Amino acid sequence: MHTGRHISGQYNVELEAIRSHVLTMGGLVEQQLAYALRSLVKQDYELAKKVVAEDHNVNSMEVVIDEACTRIIARRQPTAGDLRLVMTIIKTITELERIGDVASRLARTSLENKSADPRYQNSLEPLCRLAIDMLHQVLDAFARLDIDAAAHIYEIDDRVDEEYQNIIRQLTQNMMDEPEMIPTILQVMWSARAIERVGDRCQNICEYIIYCVKGKDVRHSDDKEIYKYKDKE
Amino acid sequence: MHTGRHISGQYNVELEAIRSHVLTMGGLVEQQLAYALRSLVKQDYELAKKVVAEDHNVNSMEVVIDEACTRIIARRQPTAGDLRLVMTIIKTITELERIGDVASRLARTSLENKSADPRYQNSLEPLCRLAIDMLHQVLDAFARLDIDAAAHIYEIDDRVDEEYQNIIRQLTQNMMDEPEMIPTILQVMWSARAIERVGDRCQNICEYIIYCVKGKDVRHSDDKEIYKYKDKE
């Protein structure tokens, strides 16, 4: 990646430190999401409280990394691939922070609905597993700046969407069958929606990885454009 | 704003061009949102089609401005206030593009639910007005880099949230009263949720404006921290 004209030992150390900080942040967000989803599905309220308490750490990591990125731009004047890496990091941490927000919101939902019938929450389990898996893989692809992996991960979102649609269909039916359960079921629907959006955010990170490596902005191109970065099936 | 050390006539021209491009993009997004909401509330399908057709223009503006920002960083090496302005622009256009996405999604919802009972859609009107007003004001504050205005606008989101809660409460009651209308009402709820999120995105832009002018990252501070930038009541 270090193709810019400002290569220096100290500079590389700084850039690597930022990258590794992003991976630490990613690891924390992944853990937050996994804990939040487990707390929701298994009614584990201690875990939910832990997620809520930890959210501020995700937030401060975003601020610290953002500052480090601005500082490296001002002092080291990166260009070409290095600058793209810094830009990719700035955008990626915004997505990570918002996935962290989702985790915290889901944990709160779990705490606020302790008396709710757990049947509906349980229906979220397959969607949760997909979202966590997608986030895990995208962080891995970011660590290796692997565009082939990014293009593959991009596709997982189709399964996330499909599973989300299944859940919404089922819960809508449940609402019609048991109108007195509507408020409870609505909460579960909002959670499903939030988890589905994690998939979209992971897709955004995939696009940033491709931009970082290839210098091509694929954000608004159609999926075919992105799939061509897959080099194996 | 031009306190960096790379002041030059050409540089200022470039920076001003980017800023003015952001305002053009903001104007288009504002129009998209206003049209989408009118199409939803007034069942104006021609307007809805126009919004869907125009969405790609919002997207390409985002890509063009983003490229211009990266180019100005690489070539002109802005520092201090100029660099913050470029960073603010990069983050602001992401929010604008996603508000554009919301507009396009709302327009599609309006086209896909032509036969739906318009009673429920109409209930969105006050929320729509608040969201459009908030976006309009925030673009104005961005144009003038006015932190006092930004701090005031930040507060409007409380009214957006309150109005959103009212709508959800009412629609939940409607669902329980008329279970056969649940699928229709759910669509309206999703729309309400999307509009409520526009308020959050406007708040994010307010935070970026304060960062740009003051160099202070207020993203995860509590509201009081932001309100202190208001210099009149």
XYZ file of C-alpha atoms in Angstrom:
466
model
C 0.000 0.000 0.000
C 2.824 2.398 0.756
C 3.264 3.841 -2.666
C 3.037 7.511 -1.676
C 6.006 9.785 -1.843
C 6.225 10.394 1.867
C 7.522 7.022 2.926
C 9.444 7.205 6.135
C 9.910 4.852 9.035
C 8.006 7.037 11.477
C 5.207 7.632 8.995
C 4.678 3.925 8.390
C 4.601 3.338 12.122
C 1.862 5.981 12.505
C -0.205 4.590 9.637
C 0.100 1.051 10.970
C -0.903 2.250 14.436
C -4.103 3.753 13.012
C -4.893 0.602 11.062
C -4.404 -1.537 14.090
C -6.593 0.814 16.139
C -9.361 0.348 13.556
C -9.067 -3.412 13.968
C -9.329 -3.076 17.746
C -12.418 -0.903 17.298
C -13.835 -3.456 14.841
C -13.230 -6.240 17.346
C -15.058 -4.330 20.050
C -18.003 -3.529 17.755
C -18.211 -7.175 16.720
C -18.294 -8.207 20.364
C -20.921 -5.547 21.154
C -23.141 -6.775 18.334
C -22.727 -10.430 19.289
C -23.496 -9.705 22.950
C -26.477 -7.494 22.097
C -27.980 -10.122 19.852
C -27.398 -12.846 22.407
C -28.970 -10.697 25.113
C -31.987 -10.175 22.856
C -32.469 -13.782 21.823
C -31.519 -15.431 25.140
C -32.938 -12.717 27.425
C -29.514 -12.298 29.031
C -29.927 -8.957 30.792
C -26.477 -8.876 32.384
C -24.969 -9.043 28.917
C -27.321 -6.295 27.746
C -26.169 -3.999 30.550
C -22.545 -4.706 29.634
C -23.224 -3.646 26.026
C -24.888 -0.385 27.088
C -22.008 0.383 29.461
C -19.380 -0.303 26.818
C -20.891 1.876 24.055
C -18.938 4.983 25.033
C -15.696 3.105 24.349
C -16.750 2.551 20.745
C -17.578 6.242 20.476
C -14.267 7.420 21.872
C -12.364 5.085 19.585
C -14.116 6.714 16.628
C -13.102 10.188 17.801
C -9.495 9.187 18.520
C -9.020 7.439 15.166
C -10.662 10.304 13.304
C -8.286 12.766 14.948
C -5.294 10.565 14.157
C -6.386 10.462 10.494
C -6.725 14.238 10.262
C -3.354 14.644 11.980
C -1.590 12.281 9.595
C -3.083 14.109 6.611
C -1.973 17.498 7.956
C 1.532 16.431 8.981
C 2.483 13.707 6.526
C 0.550 14.759 3.461
C -0.138 11.268 2.184
C -0.983 10.821 -1.477
C -2.167 8.017 -3.747
C -2.697 4.684 -1.962
C -1.829 6.030 1.468
C -4.358 8.832 1.179
C -6.984 6.369 -0.012
C -6.243 4.197 3.008
C -6.743 7.155 5.353
C -10.011 8.069 3.579
C -11.159 4.463 3.771
C -10.459 4.420 7.499
C -12.379 7.666 8.080
C -15.452 6.263 6.359
C -15.137 2.766 7.798
C -15.071 3.937 11.413
C -18.301 5.903 10.866
C -19.988 2.668 9.784
C -18.471 0.786 12.718
C -19.616 3.399 15.193
C -23.157 3.171 13.863
C -23.126 -0.617 14.070
C -22.046 -0.040 17.665
C -25.084 2.222 18.091
C -27.331 -0.526 16.765
C -25.849 -2.955 19.304
C -26.458 -0.522 22.114
C -30.023 0.155 20.964
C -30.771 -3.579 20.713
C -29.406 -4.110 24.218
C -31.670 -1.338 25.514
C -34.645 -2.912 23.750
C -33.862 -6.174 25.462
C -33.726 -4.428 28.864
C -36.946 -2.495 28.255
C -38.956 -5.551 27.231
C -38.082 -7.990 29.964
C -41.639 -9.168 30.366
C -42.177 -9.659 26.634
C -42.973 -13.078 25.271
C -39.580 -14.434 24.078
C -41.133 -16.428 21.209
C -40.830 -13.517 18.808
C -37.318 -12.459 19.808
C -36.152 -16.021 19.142
C -37.228 -15.704 15.536
C -34.382 -13.193 15.061
C -31.688 -15.784 15.671
C -30.830 -16.746 12.043
C -30.728 -13.056 11.021
C -28.447 -12.296 13.966
C -26.069 -15.063 12.980
C -25.869 -13.801 9.396
C -25.194 -10.213 10.483
C -22.458 -11.177 12.937
C -20.862 -13.442 10.350
C -20.940 -10.675 7.740
C -19.350 -8.160 10.125
C -16.667 -10.656 11.147
C -15.763 -11.370 7.550
C -15.712 -7.733 6.504
C -13.323 -6.834 9.334
C -11.106 -9.660 8.186
C -11.218 -8.370 4.596
C -10.381 -4.881 5.861
C -7.394 -6.218 7.832
C -6.021 -7.878 4.707
C -7.347 -5.246 2.261
C -8.714 -8.226 0.367
C -10.973 -7.122 -2.485
C -11.854 -10.647 -3.515
C -13.190 -11.311 -0.031
C -14.957 -7.912 -0.030
C -16.748 -8.782 -3.271
C -17.812 -12.157 -1.864
C -19.027 -10.673 1.419
C -21.044 -8.127 -0.520
C -23.270 -10.972 -1.671
C -24.088 -12.176 1.844
C -26.358 -9.161 2.149
C -28.804 -10.841 -0.254
C -29.237 -13.598 2.332
C -29.603 -11.013 5.094
C -32.356 -9.293 3.101
C -34.098 -12.566 2.366
C -34.020 -13.666 5.993
C -35.254 -10.219 7.037
C -38.181 -10.454 4.613
C -39.063 -13.893 6.008
C -39.093 -12.565 9.548
C -41.223 -9.545 8.644
C -43.687 -11.763 6.772
C -43.972 -14.138 9.722
C -44.292 -11.351 12.307
C -46.934 -9.564 10.210
C -48.931 -12.777 10.207
C -48.454 -13.087 13.980
C -49.782 -9.560 14.415
C -52.913 -10.350 12.438
C -53.444 -13.565 14.406
C -52.877 -11.972 17.820
C -53.655 -8.246 17.648
C -53.120 -7.884 21.399
C -49.457 -8.744 20.813
C -48.928 -5.936 18.286
C -46.833 -3.626 20.534
C -44.507 -6.489 21.502
C -44.156 -7.719 17.942
C -43.450 -4.185 16.691
C -40.428 -4.020 18.996
C -39.112 -7.211 17.448
C -39.710 -5.793 13.963
C -37.693 -2.665 14.780
C -34.890 -4.884 16.013
C -35.020 -6.955 12.829
C -34.834 -3.779 10.775
C -31.814 -2.534 12.730
C -30.009 -5.855 12.255
C -30.797 -5.832 8.541
C -29.180 -2.375 8.309
C -25.956 -3.841 9.746
C -25.729 -5.811 6.507
C -25.997 -2.590 4.491
C -23.242 -0.997 6.558
C -21.002 -4.013 5.986
C -21.651 -3.622 2.250
C -20.547 0.003 2.502
C -17.278 -1.127 4.110
C -16.784 -3.623 1.250
C -17.109 -0.734 -1.197
C -14.542 1.306 0.740
C -12.076 -1.627 0.675
C -12.400 -1.861 -3.112
C -11.917 1.909 -3.396
C -8.842 1.723 -1.175
C -7.139 -1.006 -3.195
C -8.320 -0.206 -6.702
C -8.847 3.547 -6.483
C -12.262 3.023 -8.016
C -15.400 4.347 -6.352
C -17.947 1.523 -6.758
C -20.546 2.934 -4.368
C -23.267 3.596 -6.851
C -22.359 1.126 -9.553
C -24.530 -1.930 -9.889
C -23.645 -5.187 -8.154
C -22.059 -6.691 -11.276
C -19.346 -4.043 -11.140
C -18.449 -5.166 -7.637
C -18.671 -8.902 -8.318
C -16.010 -8.631 -10.980
C -13.445 -8.215 -8.189
C -14.077 -11.803 -7.148
C -11.225 -13.905 -8.509
C -12.508 -17.251 -7.352
C -15.914 -18.795 -6.948
C -11.843 30.052 7.181
C -8.699 30.254 5.079
C -6.139 30.166 7.803
C -4.026 27.341 6.366
C -0.588 27.932 5.040
C -1.387 27.092 1.434
C -3.425 30.115 0.583
C -3.328 30.847 -3.092
C -5.820 32.295 -5.513
C -6.288 29.052 -7.414
C -6.610 27.056 -4.205
C -9.350 29.286 -2.856
C -11.187 29.011 -6.144
C -11.043 25.213 -5.906
C -12.215 25.142 -2.296
C -15.072 27.533 -3.038
C -16.073 25.422 -6.039
C -16.357 22.349 -3.824
C -18.378 24.239 -1.230
C -20.740 25.547 -3.818
C -21.100 22.042 -5.275
C -22.120 20.788 -1.816
C -24.805 23.470 -1.688
C -26.094 22.431 -5.102
C -26.199 18.828 -3.916
C -27.971 19.935 -0.732
C -30.537 21.840 -2.786
C -31.242 18.793 -4.905
C -31.557 16.521 -1.853
C -33.913 19.000 -0.223
C -36.055 19.032 -3.355
C -35.987 15.227 -3.553
C -37.146 14.937 0.042
C -39.883 17.552 -0.377
C -41.157 15.892 -3.571
C -41.012 12.406 -2.054
C -42.969 13.475 0.986
C -45.530 15.319 -1.118
C -45.905 12.267 -3.365
C -46.489 10.136 -0.282
C -48.967 12.402 1.441
C -50.800 13.649 -1.664
C -50.543 10.421 -3.686
C -48.796 12.305 -6.484
C -47.302 9.464 -8.507
C -45.770 11.615 -11.251
C -43.731 13.399 -8.607
C -42.731 10.037 -7.103
C -41.435 8.863 -10.487
C -39.452 12.072 -10.848
C -37.769 11.472 -7.476
C -36.818 7.909 -8.374
C -35.432 9.051 -11.735
C -33.384 11.840 -10.167
C -31.706 9.751 -7.458
C -28.677 8.882 -9.584
C -27.853 12.585 -9.818
C -27.555 12.801 -6.044
C -25.300 9.756 -6.119
C -23.001 11.103 -8.803
C -22.711 14.428 -7.013
C -21.499 12.568 -3.938
C -18.837 10.737 -5.958
C -17.682 13.892 -7.777
C -17.422 15.966 -4.582
C -15.662 13.156 -2.749
C -13.087 12.928 -5.541
C -12.615 16.691 -5.541
C -11.981 16.591 -1.779
C -9.392 13.824 -2.066
C -7.731 15.688 -4.940
C -7.515 18.956 -3.017
C -5.985 17.144 -0.025
C -3.394 15.435 -2.230
C -2.445 18.499 -4.274
C -2.961 21.419 -1.937
C -2.236 19.832 1.409
C -4.673 21.914 3.401
C -4.134 22.212 7.141
C -6.029 23.657 10.116
C -9.408 25.215 9.238
C -9.166 24.363 5.547
C -8.532 20.711 6.276
C -11.415 20.662 8.736
C -13.657 22.163 6.063
C -12.694 19.418 3.607
C -13.303 16.753 6.273
C -16.638 18.332 7.117
C -17.623 18.241 3.464
C -16.640 14.580 3.093
C -18.836 13.605 6.028
C -21.693 15.956 5.167
C -22.135 14.601 1.648
C -22.437 11.059 3.008
C -25.363 12.213 5.152
C -26.889 14.090 2.219
C -26.604 11.093 -0.069
C -28.369 8.932 2.502
C -31.147 11.478 2.926
C -31.420 11.260 -0.870
C -31.739 7.474 -0.519
C -34.549 7.944 1.980
C -36.357 10.234 -0.488
C -36.009 7.687 -3.232
C -37.208 4.859 -0.981
C -40.236 6.900 0.142
C -41.104 7.646 -3.475
C -40.924 3.939 -4.303
C -43.162 3.163 -1.321
C -45.664 5.651 -2.636
C -45.589 4.000 -6.102
C -45.882 0.475 -4.686
C -48.873 1.282 -2.490
C -51.127 3.101 -4.910
C -54.209 1.258 -3.769
C -53.515 1.811 -0.073
C -55.935 3.784 2.047
C -54.478 7.344 2.101
C -55.784 8.055 5.621
C -52.629 6.705 7.229
C -50.169 8.340 4.851
C -51.776 11.702 5.611
C -50.872 11.313 9.266
C -47.214 11.734 8.234
C -47.691 15.328 7.132
C -46.532 17.195 10.290
C -43.481 14.936 10.579
C -42.655 15.571 6.919
C -42.865 19.314 7.398
C -40.534 19.202 10.399
C -37.967 17.080 8.555
C -37.932 19.302 5.465
C -37.652 22.384 7.623
C -34.761 20.906 9.591
C -32.896 19.945 6.406
C -33.466 23.378 4.895
C -32.127 25.123 7.975
C -29.112 22.869 8.306
C -28.085 23.496 4.694
C -28.368 27.188 5.392
C -26.203 26.838 8.497
C -23.668 24.873 6.473
C -23.577 27.586 3.789
C -22.806 30.216 6.422
C -20.804 27.883 8.718
C -23.053 29.239 11.434
C -22.555 27.340 14.696
C -25.225 29.266 16.554
C -27.773 28.171 13.951
C -26.374 24.619 14.044
C -26.860 24.455 17.818
C -30.441 25.732 17.461
C -31.298 23.304 14.667
C -29.945 20.452 16.760
C -32.887 20.975 19.104
C -35.523 20.622 16.378
C -34.807 16.904 16.438
C -36.578 16.671 19.805
C -39.773 17.796 18.067
C -39.148 15.341 15.241
C -38.799 12.524 17.787
C -41.906 13.609 19.654
C -43.992 13.808 16.483
C -42.625 10.432 15.409
C -43.641 8.872 18.732
C -47.142 10.333 18.358
C -47.517 8.829 14.913
C -46.274 5.412 16.003
C -48.628 5.443 19.000
C -51.590 6.359 16.794
C -50.730 3.833 14.085
C -50.244 1.068 16.665
C -53.732 1.792 17.939
C -55.050 1.726 14.365
C -53.467 -1.681 13.864
C -55.149 -3.055 16.945
C -58.506 -1.605 15.866
C -58.283 -2.839 12.286
C -56.005 -5.871 12.116
C -56.807 -6.367 8.431
C -55.043 -3.058 7.739
C -51.792 -4.159 9.408
C -49.717 -4.596 6.211
C -50.738 -1.138 4.952
C -50.115 0.528 8.277
C -46.714 -1.147 8.583
C -45.636 0.536 5.330
C -46.588 3.896 6.797
C -44.657 3.095 9.965
C -41.524 2.270 7.959
C -41.906 5.597 6.173
C -42.283 7.435 9.479
C -39.148 5.748 10.758
C -37.184 6.751 7.644
C -38.323 10.377 7.980
C -37.405 10.405 11.665
C -33.908 9.260 10.704
C -33.559 12.338 8.455
C -33.642 14.377 11.664
C -30.751 12.334 13.078
C -28.745 12.879 9.906
C -29.363 16.631 10.118
C -28.096 16.518 13.693
C -24.935 14.811 12.464
C -24.401 17.666 9.986
C -24.852 20.182 12.834
C -22.065 18.393 14.715
C -19.804 18.548 11.656
C -20.423 22.309 11.307
C -19.392 22.867 14.929
C -16.293 20.704 14.382
C -15.429 22.671 11.253
C -15.631 26.076 12.925
C -14.477 25.261 16.450
C -12.176 22.299 15.803
C -14.005 20.460 18.545
C -15.515 17.035 17.953
C -18.905 17.170 19.724
C -20.294 13.961 18.253
C -20.530 11.971 21.416
C -20.774 14.731 23.955
C -24.124 15.309 25.578
C -26.585 17.860 24.209
C -25.575 20.523 26.742
C -22.119 20.671 25.190
C -23.685 21.494 21.836
C -26.230 23.979 23.166
C -23.483 26.142 24.585
C -22.710 27.248 21.018
C -26.043 29.059 20.913
C -25.388 32.730 21.448
C -28.998 33.866 21.471
C -32.228 32.368 22.666
